Coordinates of C-alpha atoms and ligand atoms in Angstrom, one line a residue:
X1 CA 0.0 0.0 0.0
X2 CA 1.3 3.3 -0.9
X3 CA -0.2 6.6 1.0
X4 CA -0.8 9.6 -1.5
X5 CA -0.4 12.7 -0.3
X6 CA -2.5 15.1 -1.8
X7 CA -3.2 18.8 -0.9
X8 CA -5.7 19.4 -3.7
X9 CA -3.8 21.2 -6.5
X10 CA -3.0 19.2 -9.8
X11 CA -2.8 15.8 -11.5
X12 CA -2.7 13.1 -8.8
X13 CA -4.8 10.8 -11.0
X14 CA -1.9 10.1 -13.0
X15 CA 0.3 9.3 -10.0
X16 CA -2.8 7.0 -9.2
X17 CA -2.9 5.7 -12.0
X18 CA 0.6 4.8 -12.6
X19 CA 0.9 2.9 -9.4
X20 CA -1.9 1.0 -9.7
X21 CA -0.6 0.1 -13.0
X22 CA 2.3 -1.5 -11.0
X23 CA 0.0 -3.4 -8.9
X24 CA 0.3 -1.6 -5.9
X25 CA -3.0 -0.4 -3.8
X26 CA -3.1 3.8 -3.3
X27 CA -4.2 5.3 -0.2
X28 CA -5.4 9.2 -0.6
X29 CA -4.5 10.6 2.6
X30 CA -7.1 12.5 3.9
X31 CA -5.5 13.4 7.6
X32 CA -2.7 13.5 9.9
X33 CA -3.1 10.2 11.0
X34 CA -2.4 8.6 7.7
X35 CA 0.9 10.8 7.0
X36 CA 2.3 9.4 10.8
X37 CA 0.7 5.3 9.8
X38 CA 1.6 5.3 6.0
X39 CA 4.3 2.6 5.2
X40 CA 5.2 4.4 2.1
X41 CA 4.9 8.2 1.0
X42 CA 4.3 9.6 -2.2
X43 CA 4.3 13.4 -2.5
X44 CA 3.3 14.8 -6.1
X45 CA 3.2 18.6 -6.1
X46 CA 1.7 21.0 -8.9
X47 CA 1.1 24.6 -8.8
X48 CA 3.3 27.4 -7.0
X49 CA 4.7 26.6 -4.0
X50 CA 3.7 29.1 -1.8
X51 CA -0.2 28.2 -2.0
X52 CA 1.1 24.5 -1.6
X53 CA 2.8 25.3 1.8
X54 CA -0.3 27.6 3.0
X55 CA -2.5 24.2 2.3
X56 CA -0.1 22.0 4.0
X57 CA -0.4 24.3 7.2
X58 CA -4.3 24.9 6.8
X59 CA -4.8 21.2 7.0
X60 CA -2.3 20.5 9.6
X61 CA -0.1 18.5 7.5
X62 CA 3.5 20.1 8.1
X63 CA 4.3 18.5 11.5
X64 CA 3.2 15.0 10.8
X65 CA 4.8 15.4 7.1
X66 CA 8.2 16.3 9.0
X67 CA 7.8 13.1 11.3
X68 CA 7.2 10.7 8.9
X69 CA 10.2 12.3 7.1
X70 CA 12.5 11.5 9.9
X71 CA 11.1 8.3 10.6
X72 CA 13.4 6.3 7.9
X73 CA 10.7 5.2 6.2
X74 CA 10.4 5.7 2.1
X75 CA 9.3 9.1 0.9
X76 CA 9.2 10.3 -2.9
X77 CA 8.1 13.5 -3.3
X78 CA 8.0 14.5 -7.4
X79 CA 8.6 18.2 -8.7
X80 CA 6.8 20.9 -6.5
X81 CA 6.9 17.4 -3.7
X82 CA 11.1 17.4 -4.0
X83 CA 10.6 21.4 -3.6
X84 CA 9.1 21.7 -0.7
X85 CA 11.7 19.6 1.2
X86 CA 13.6 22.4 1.1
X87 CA 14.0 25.5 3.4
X88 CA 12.6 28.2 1.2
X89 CA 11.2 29.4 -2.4
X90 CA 12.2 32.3 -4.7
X91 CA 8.4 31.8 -5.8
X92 CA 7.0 32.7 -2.3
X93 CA 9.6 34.6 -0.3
X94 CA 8.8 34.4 3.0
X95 CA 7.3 30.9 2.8
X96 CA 9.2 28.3 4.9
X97 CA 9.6 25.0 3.3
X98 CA 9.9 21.6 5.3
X99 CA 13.3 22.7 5.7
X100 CA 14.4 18.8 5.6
X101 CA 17.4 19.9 3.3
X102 CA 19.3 22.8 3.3
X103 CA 18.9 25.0 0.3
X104 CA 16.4 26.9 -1.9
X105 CA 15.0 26.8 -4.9
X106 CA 15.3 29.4 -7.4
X107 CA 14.0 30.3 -10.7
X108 CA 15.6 29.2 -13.8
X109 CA 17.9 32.1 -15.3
X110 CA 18.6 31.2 -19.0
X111 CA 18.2 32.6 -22.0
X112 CA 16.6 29.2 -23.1
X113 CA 12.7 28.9 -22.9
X114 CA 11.2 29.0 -18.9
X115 CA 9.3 27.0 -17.9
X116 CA 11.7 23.8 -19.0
X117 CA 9.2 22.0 -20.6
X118 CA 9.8 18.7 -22.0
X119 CA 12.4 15.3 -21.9
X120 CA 15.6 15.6 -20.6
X121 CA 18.7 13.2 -19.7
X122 CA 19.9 12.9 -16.0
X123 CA 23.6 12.5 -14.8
X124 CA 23.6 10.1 -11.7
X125 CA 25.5 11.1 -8.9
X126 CA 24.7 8.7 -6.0
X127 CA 24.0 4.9 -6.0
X128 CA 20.3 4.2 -5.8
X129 CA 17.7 1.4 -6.2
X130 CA 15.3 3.7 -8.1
X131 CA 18.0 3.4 -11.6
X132 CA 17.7 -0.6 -11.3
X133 CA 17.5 -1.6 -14.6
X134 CA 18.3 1.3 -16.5
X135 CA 20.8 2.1 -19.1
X136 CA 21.6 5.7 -18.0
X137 CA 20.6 7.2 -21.3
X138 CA 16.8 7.6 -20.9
X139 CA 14.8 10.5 -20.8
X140 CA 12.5 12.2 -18.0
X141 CA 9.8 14.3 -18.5
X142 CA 10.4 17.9 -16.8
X143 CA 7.8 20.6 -16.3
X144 CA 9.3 23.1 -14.1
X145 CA 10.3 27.3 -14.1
X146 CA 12.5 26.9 -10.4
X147 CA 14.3 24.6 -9.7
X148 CA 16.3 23.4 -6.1
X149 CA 19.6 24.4 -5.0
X150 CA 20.8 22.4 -2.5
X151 CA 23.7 23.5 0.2
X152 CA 25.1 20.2 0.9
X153 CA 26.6 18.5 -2.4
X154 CA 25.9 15.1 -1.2
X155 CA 22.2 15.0 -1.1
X156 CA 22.5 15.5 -5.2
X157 CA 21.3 12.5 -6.6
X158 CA 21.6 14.0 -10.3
X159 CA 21.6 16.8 -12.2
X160 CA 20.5 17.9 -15.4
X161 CA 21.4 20.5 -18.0
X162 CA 19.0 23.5 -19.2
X163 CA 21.2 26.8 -19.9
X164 CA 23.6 25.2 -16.9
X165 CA 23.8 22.2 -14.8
X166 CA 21.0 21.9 -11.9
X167 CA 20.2 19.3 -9.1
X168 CA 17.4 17.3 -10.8
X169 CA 16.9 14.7 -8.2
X170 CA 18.0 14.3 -4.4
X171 CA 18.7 11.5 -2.0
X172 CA 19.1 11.2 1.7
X173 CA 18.9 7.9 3.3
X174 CA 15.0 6.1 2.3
X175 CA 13.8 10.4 1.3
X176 CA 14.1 10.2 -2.5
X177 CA 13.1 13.5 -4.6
X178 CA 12.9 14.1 -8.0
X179 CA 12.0 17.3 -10.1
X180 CA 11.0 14.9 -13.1
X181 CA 7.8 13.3 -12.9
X182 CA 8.2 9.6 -13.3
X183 CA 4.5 9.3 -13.7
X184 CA 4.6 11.2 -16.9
X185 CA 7.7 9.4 -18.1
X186 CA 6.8 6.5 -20.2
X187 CA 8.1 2.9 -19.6
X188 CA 12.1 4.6 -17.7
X189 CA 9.3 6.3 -15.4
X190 CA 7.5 3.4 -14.9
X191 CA 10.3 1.7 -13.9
X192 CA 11.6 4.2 -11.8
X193 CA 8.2 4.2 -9.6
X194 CA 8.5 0.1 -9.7
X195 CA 12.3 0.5 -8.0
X196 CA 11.1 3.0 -5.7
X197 CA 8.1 0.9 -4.5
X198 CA 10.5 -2.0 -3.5
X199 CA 12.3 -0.6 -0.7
X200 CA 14.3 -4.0 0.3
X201 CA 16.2 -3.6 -3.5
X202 CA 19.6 -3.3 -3.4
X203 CA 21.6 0.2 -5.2
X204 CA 22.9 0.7 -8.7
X205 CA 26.0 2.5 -8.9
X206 CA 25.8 5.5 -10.8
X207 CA 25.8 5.2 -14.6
X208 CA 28.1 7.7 -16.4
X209 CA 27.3 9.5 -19.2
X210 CA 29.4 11.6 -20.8
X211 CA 28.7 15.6 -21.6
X212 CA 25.7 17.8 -21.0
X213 CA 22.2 16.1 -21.1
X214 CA 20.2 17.5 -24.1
X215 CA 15.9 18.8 -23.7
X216 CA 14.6 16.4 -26.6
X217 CA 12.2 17.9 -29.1
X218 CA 8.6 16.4 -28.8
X219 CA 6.8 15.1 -31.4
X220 CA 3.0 15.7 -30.6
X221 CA -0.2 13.4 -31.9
X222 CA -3.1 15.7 -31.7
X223 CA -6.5 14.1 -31.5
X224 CA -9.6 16.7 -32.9
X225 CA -12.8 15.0 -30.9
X226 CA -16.9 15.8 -31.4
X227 CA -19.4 13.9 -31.8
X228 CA -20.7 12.9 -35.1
X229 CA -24.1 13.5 -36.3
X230 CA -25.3 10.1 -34.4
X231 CA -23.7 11.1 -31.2
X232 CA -20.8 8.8 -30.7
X233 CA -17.6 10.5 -30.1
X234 CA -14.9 10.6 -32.9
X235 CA -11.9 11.7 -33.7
X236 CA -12.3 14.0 -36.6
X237 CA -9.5 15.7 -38.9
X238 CA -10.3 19.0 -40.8
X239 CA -9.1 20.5 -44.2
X240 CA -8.3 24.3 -43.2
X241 CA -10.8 23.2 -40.2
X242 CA -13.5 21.5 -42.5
X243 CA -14.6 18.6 -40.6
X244 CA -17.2 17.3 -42.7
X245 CA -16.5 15.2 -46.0
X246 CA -19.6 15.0 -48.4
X247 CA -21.6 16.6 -45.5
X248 CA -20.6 14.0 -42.8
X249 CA -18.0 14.0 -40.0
X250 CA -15.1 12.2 -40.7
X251 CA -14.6 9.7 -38.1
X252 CA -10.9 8.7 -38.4
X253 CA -11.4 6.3 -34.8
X254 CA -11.9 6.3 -31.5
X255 CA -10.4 9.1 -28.8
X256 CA -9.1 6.7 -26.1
X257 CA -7.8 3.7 -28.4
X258 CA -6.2 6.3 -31.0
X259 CA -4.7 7.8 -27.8
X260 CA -3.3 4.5 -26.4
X261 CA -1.9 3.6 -29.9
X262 CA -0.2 7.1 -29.7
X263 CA 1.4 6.5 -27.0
X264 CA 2.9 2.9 -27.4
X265 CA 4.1 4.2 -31.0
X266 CA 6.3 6.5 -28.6
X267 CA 4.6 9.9 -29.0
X268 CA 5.8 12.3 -26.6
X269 CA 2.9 14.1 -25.6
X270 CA -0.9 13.4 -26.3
X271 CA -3.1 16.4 -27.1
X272 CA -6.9 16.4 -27.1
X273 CA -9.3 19.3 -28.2
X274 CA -13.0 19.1 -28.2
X275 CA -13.6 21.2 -30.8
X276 CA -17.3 22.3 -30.6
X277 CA -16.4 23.1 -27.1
X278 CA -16.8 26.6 -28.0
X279 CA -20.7 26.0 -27.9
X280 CA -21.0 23.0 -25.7
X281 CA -20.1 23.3 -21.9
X282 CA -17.8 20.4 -20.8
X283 CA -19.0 19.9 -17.7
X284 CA -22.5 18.6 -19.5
X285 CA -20.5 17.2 -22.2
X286 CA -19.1 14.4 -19.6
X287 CA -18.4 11.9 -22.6
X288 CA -14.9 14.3 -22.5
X289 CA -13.9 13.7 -19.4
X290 CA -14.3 10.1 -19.4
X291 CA -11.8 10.1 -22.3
X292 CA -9.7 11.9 -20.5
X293 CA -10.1 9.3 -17.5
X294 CA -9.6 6.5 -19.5
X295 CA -6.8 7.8 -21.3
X296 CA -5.1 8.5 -18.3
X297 CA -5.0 5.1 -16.9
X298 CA -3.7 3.7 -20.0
X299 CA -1.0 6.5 -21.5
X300 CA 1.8 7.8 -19.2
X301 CA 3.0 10.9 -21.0
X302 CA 1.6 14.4 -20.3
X303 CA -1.8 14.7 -21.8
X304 CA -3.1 18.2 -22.7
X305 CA -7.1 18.7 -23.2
X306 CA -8.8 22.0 -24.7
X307 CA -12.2 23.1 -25.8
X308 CA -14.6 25.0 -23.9
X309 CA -12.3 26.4 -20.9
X310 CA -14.3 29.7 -20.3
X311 CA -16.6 31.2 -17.7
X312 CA -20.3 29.6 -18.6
X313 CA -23.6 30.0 -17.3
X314 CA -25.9 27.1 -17.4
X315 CA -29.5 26.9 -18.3
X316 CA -30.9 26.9 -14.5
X317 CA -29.0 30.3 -14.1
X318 CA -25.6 28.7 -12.3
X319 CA -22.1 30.2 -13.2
X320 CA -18.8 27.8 -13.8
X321 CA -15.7 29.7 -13.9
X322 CA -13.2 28.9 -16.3
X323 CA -11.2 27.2 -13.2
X324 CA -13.8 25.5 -12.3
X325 CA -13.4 23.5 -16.0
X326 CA -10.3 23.4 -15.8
X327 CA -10.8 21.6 -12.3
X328 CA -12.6 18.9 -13.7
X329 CA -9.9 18.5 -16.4
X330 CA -7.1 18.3 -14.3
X331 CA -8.8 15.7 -12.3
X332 CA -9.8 13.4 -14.5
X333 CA -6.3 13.3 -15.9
X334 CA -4.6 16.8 -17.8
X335 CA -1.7 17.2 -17.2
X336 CA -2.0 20.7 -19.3
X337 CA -5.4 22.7 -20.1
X338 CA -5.2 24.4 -23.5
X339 CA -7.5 27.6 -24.0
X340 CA -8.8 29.1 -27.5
X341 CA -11.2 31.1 -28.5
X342 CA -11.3 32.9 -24.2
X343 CA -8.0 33.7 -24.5
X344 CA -8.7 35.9 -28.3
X345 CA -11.3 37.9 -25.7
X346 CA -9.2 38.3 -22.9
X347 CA -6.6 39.4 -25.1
X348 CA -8.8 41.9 -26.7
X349 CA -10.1 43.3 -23.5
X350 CA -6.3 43.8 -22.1
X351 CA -5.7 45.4 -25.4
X352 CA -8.9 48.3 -24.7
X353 CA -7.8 48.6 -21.1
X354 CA -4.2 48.4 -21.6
X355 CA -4.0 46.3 -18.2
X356 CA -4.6 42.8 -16.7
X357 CA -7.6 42.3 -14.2
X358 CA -6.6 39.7 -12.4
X359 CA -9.5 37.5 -13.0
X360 CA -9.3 36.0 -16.7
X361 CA -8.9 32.3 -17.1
X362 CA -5.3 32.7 -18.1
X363 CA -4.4 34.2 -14.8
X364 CA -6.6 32.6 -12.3
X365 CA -5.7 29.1 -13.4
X366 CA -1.7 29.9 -13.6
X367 CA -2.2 31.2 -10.3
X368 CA -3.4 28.2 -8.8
X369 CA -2.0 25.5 -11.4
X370 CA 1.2 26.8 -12.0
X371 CA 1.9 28.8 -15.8
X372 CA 3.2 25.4 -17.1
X373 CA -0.3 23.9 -17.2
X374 CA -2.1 26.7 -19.2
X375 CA -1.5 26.4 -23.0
X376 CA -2.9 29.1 -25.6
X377 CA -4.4 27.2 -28.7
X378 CA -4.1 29.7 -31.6
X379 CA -6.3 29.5 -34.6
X380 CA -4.7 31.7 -37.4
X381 CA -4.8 32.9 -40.9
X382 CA -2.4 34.9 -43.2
X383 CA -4.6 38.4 -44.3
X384 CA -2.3 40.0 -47.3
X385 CA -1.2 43.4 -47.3
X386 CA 0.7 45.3 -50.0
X387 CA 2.5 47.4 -46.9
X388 CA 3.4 47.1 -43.4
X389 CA 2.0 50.2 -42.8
X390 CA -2.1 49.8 -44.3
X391 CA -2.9 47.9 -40.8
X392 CA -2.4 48.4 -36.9
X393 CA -1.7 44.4 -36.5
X394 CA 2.1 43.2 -36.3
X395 CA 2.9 42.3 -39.9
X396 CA 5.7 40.0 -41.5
X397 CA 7.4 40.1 -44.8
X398 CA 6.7 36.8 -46.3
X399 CA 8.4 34.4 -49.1
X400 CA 5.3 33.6 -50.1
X401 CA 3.3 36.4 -51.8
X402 CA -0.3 36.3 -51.4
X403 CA -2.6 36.7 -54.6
X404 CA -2.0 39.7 -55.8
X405 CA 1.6 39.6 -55.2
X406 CA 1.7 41.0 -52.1
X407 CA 4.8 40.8 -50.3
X408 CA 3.7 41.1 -46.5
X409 CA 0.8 39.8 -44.6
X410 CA -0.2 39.5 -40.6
X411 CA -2.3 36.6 -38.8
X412 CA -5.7 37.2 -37.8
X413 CA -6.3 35.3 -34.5
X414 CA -10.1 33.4 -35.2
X415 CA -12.7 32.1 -32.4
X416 CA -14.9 29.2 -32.1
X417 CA -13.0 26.7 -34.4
X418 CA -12.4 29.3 -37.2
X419 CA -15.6 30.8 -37.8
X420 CA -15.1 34.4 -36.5
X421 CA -12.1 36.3 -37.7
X422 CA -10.8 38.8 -34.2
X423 CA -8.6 41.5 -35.3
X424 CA -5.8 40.6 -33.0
X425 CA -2.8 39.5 -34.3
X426 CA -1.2 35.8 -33.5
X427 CA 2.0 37.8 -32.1
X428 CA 0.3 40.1 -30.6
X429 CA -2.0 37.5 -28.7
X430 CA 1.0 35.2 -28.1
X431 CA 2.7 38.4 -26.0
X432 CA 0.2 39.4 -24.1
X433 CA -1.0 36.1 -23.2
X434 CA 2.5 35.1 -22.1
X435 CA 2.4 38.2 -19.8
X436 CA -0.8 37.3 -18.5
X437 CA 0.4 33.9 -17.2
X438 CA 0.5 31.8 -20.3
X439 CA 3.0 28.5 -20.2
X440 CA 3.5 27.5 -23.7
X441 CA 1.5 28.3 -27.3
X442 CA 0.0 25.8 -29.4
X443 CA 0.3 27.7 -32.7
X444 CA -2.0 26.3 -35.3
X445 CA -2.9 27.6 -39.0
X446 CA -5.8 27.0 -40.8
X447 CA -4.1 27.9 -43.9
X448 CA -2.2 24.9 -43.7
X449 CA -4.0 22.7 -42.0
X450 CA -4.6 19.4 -42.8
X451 CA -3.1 20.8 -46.5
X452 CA 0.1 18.0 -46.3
X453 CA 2.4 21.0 -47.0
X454 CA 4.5 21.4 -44.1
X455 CA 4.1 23.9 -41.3
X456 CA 4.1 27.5 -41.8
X457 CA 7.8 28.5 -40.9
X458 CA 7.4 32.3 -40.9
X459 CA 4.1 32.2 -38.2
X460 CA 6.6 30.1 -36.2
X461 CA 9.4 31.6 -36.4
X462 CA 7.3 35.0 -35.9
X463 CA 5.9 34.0 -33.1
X464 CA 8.6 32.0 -31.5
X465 CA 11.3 35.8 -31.3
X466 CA 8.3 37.1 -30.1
X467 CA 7.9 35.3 -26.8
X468 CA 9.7 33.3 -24.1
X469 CA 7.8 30.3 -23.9
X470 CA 7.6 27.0 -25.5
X471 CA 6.0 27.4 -28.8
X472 CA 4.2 23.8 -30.5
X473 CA 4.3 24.2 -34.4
X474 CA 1.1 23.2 -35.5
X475 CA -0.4 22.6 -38.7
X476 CA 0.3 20.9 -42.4
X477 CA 2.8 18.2 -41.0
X478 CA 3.2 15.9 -44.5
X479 CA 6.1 13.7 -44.2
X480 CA 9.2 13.5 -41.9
X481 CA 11.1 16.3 -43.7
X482 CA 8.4 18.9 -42.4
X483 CA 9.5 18.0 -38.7
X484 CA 13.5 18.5 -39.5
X485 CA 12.4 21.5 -41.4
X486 CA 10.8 23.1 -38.3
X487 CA 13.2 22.4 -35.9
X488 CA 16.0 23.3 -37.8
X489 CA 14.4 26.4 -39.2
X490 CA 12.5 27.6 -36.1
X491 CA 12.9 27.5 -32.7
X492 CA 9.8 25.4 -32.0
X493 CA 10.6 22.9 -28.9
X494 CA 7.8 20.8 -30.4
X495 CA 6.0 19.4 -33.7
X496 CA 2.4 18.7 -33.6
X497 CA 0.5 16.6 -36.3
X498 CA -2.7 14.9 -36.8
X499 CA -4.0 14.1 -40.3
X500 CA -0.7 11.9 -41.2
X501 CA -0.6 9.8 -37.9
X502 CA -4.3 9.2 -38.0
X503 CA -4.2 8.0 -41.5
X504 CA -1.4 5.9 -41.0
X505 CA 0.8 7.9 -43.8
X506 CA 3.7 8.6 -41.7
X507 CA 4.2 6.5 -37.8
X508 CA 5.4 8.6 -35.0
X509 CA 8.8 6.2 -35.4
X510 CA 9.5 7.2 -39.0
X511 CA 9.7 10.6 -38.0
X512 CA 12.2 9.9 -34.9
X513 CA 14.2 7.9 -37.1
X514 CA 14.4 10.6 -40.0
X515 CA 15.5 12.9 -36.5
X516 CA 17.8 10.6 -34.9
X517 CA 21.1 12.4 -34.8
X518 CA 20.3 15.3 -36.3
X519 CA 17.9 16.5 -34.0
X520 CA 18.0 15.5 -29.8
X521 CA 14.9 13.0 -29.8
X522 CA 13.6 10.9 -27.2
X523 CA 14.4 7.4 -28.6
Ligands
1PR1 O1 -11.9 27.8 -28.6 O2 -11.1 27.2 -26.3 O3 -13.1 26.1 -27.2 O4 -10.9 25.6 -28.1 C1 -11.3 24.8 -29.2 C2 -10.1 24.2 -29.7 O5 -10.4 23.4 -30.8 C3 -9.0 25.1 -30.2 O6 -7.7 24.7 -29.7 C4 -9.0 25.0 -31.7 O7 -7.7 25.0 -32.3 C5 -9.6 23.6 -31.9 N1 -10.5 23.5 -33.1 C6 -11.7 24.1 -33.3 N2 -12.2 23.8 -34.5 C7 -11.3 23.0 -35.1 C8 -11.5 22.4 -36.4 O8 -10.6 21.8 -36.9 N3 -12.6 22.7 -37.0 N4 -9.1 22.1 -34.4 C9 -10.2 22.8 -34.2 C10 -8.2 22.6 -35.1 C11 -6.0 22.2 -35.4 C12 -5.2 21.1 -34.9 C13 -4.8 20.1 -35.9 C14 -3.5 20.6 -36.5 C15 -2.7 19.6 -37.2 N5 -7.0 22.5 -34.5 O9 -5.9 20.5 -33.9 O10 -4.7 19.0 -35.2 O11 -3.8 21.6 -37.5 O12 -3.4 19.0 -38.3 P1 -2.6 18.4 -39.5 O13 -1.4 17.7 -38.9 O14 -3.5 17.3 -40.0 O15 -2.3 19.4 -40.5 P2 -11.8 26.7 -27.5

């Protein structure tokens, strides 16, 4: 039995779901008594640490959590979990931590993209039993914008690179931390949960690899869901955002098997968007969020879900916030919440009032999820102009002239899949919305979507000087090539693409193998 400790914030399903995977039993602890009984302790955190430690205090949890970690018994605690061992934040000055190890944690200064966002390698430092098994060269998810600095050298279990080396995972004794999440790491996670869960296994020695571990680039599989004119729940696949073929739906399979098949075919990252959720509420549209459940027991890399993350007002008069939705996301298995058409309107509003107000879905759910978790879905298309001048938007000179042999053009941000053109520019949005609290942009095209002509390198590359977060190129993905293209021509830290891996044209592991040494992959 292994007690879970969890203060209400983020993704524990998939923690959950992980372990019982494994064949182990999970306890939710619900009080003090069953931090001091528990045999075993898990600790996944998500969200900011300084709302974290006020919930640990409010429910009493801080003293007992401090007991049980000087009891020898075995602890894990996973990102924000490993954190709060330590003695204080540079996300919450002010806050103590558990103070178990000496040292802070401070925010990542790099010129690289923050939050680190994606797979990285780990150097081992220390012997332990949780690397039983493994070959040294395997990858970890990471999520993170801080990360720990400890005072004493030999609690480092390994470190990582990103801009410079950094503690990724610590070790004193049976109190194992690590700022990757094992639950979102494929089979090397899987097996590092397994080693931890056997406590009487004996230590590897450290593994050495040699030079700096490298942040793969992720190759997305994007699954479009509604339901079809009978009802059942499809995946569907658009031309420029056309769904329907000879007035149907296509139906290109099932959400959760497509998913599972995604993920055994070695896609990094799964991302779902319910795509009339611009005029369906998701909380009535539960069919979602049994995917999403599903999914989650079955596929151990980060999921992402959008469609429908806005404030709502039902028929009987009650009113959902946008974090409210994304609530009922994260528990049922996000990892990530992506957010469309809201974020076009809360951009616009900023733009009238030239300031934030605090309370748009962007901001409230960073707050409490942490920025990593909120993803902007962008919906663009190229508008032509003859000079950068004839329009207020942020305009590019493009390669490819429109039809009247115009040389420049700017993107017009749309809402509710496409239909309604907004006239805020895809920069423009991408800025202010990383300002507002934003994690990482999912930068679509409807020009090029579903077209089989690769992605549209100027938007990315646009977008991607414009803004210190992860950008996911998005759109037109045809054959292997298109990836290399994009990574070597843009910054993008990932490559999403639907119509090809759905149709079976081109498999997730053709496109790593046309990668493999030439761009850093996860194998
Ligand atoms: O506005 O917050 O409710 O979110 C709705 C979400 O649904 C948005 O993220 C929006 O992008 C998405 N969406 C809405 N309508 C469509 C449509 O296709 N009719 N999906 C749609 C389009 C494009 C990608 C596609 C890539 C890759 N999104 O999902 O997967 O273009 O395709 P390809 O590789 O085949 O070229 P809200």
């Amino acid at each position: 039995m292994i007690t879970l400790l969890d203060y209400g914030a983020g993704n524990v399903r998939s923690v959950i779901n992980a372990i019982e995977r494994l064949g182990e039993t999970v306890r939710v602890c619900g009080s003090t008594d069953d931090i001091l009984n528990a045999e075993r302790l898990v600790f996944p955190g998500v969200g900011a640490f300084g709302r974290m430690m006020e919930i640990l205090q409010e429910k009493n949890f801080v003293d007992p959590l401090k007991t049980y970690l000087q009891s020898g018994r075995p602890f894990l605690g996973i990102c924000l979990g490993m954190q709060a061992l330590f003695e204080e934040s540079e996300e919450a000055f002010g806050v103590p931590g558990l103070g178990i190890f000496k040292g802070t944690v401070k925010r990542f200064v790099t010129d690289l993209a923050v939050p680190h966002i994606g797979w990285n390698g780990i150097r081992m430092r220390q012997s332990s039993r949780i690397f039983n098994g493994m070959q040294g060269d395997e990858k970890f998810y990471f999520v993170h914008s801080y990360h720990i600095e400890p005072a004493e050298d030999d609690v480092v279990l390994t470190t990582t690179d990103y801009g410079y080396e950094f503690a990724s995972a610590v070790q004193r004794g049976q109190i194992i931390g690590t700022q990757y999440h094992p639950e979102k790491s494929g089979e090397a996670g899987l097996r590092l949960l397994r080693n931890f869960m056997d406590a009487s296994a004996s230590s590897t020695a450290p593994i050495r690899i040699d030079g700096p571990t490298r942040l793969a680039k992720r190759i997305i599989a994007c699954l479009d869901v509604r339901a079809n004119d009978r009802g059942d729940l499809v995946v569907t696949k658009g031309d420029q955002y056309d769904v329907r073929e000879s007035g149907e739906v296509r139906n290109l399979g099932k959400p959760v098997e497509l998913a599972r098949r995604y993920y055994e075919e070695g896609a990094d990252e799964i991302t779902f968007l319910n795509i009339t959720g611009f005029r369906d509420f998701p909380l009535e549209d539960m069919p979602m969020i049994e995917v999403l459940k599903q999914t989650s027991r079955h596929v151990f890399v980060p999921l992402t879900i959008g469609g429908g993350i806005r404030h709502y007002t039902d028929k009987d008069g009650r009113s959902y916030s946008a974090l409210e939705v994304a609530d009922a996301y994260f528990r049922s298995g996000a990892d990530k919440i992506s957010i469309g058409s809201d974020a076009v309107t809360v951009v616009e509003r900023y733009l009238s009032d030239g300031r934030a107000t605090g309370k748009s879905a962007i901001e409230e759910i960073s707050r409490v999820y942490g920025r990593q978790a909120v993803v902007i879905s962008i919906d663009p298309r190229r508008v032509y102009v003859d000079h950068p001048d004839q329009v207020p938007q942020q305009v590019i000179e493009t390669r490819l002239p429109g039809p009247q042999g115009e040389r420049y053009c700017w993107y017009e941000c749309t809402i509710r899949g496409g239909r309604e053109g907004r006239p805020v520019d895809a920069i423009t949005l991408a800025q202010v919305c990383e300002k507002l609290g934003a994690g990482e942009i999912l930068l679509n095209c409807i020009d090029r979507d579903g077209t089989n002509s690769g992605f549209d390198l100027e938007l990315i590359d646009a977008v991607k000087q414009a803004v210190t977060i992860p950008v996911i190129a998005s759109s037109g993905a045809g054959c292997a090539e298109h990836f290399l293209e994009v990574f070597t021509r843009t910054g993008a830290e990932s490559a999403l693409a639907a119509g090809i891996f759905h149709r079976r044209e081109v498999p997730i592991d053709a496109v790593k193998s046309h990668l493999k040494d030439k761009v850093e992959i996860r194998p």
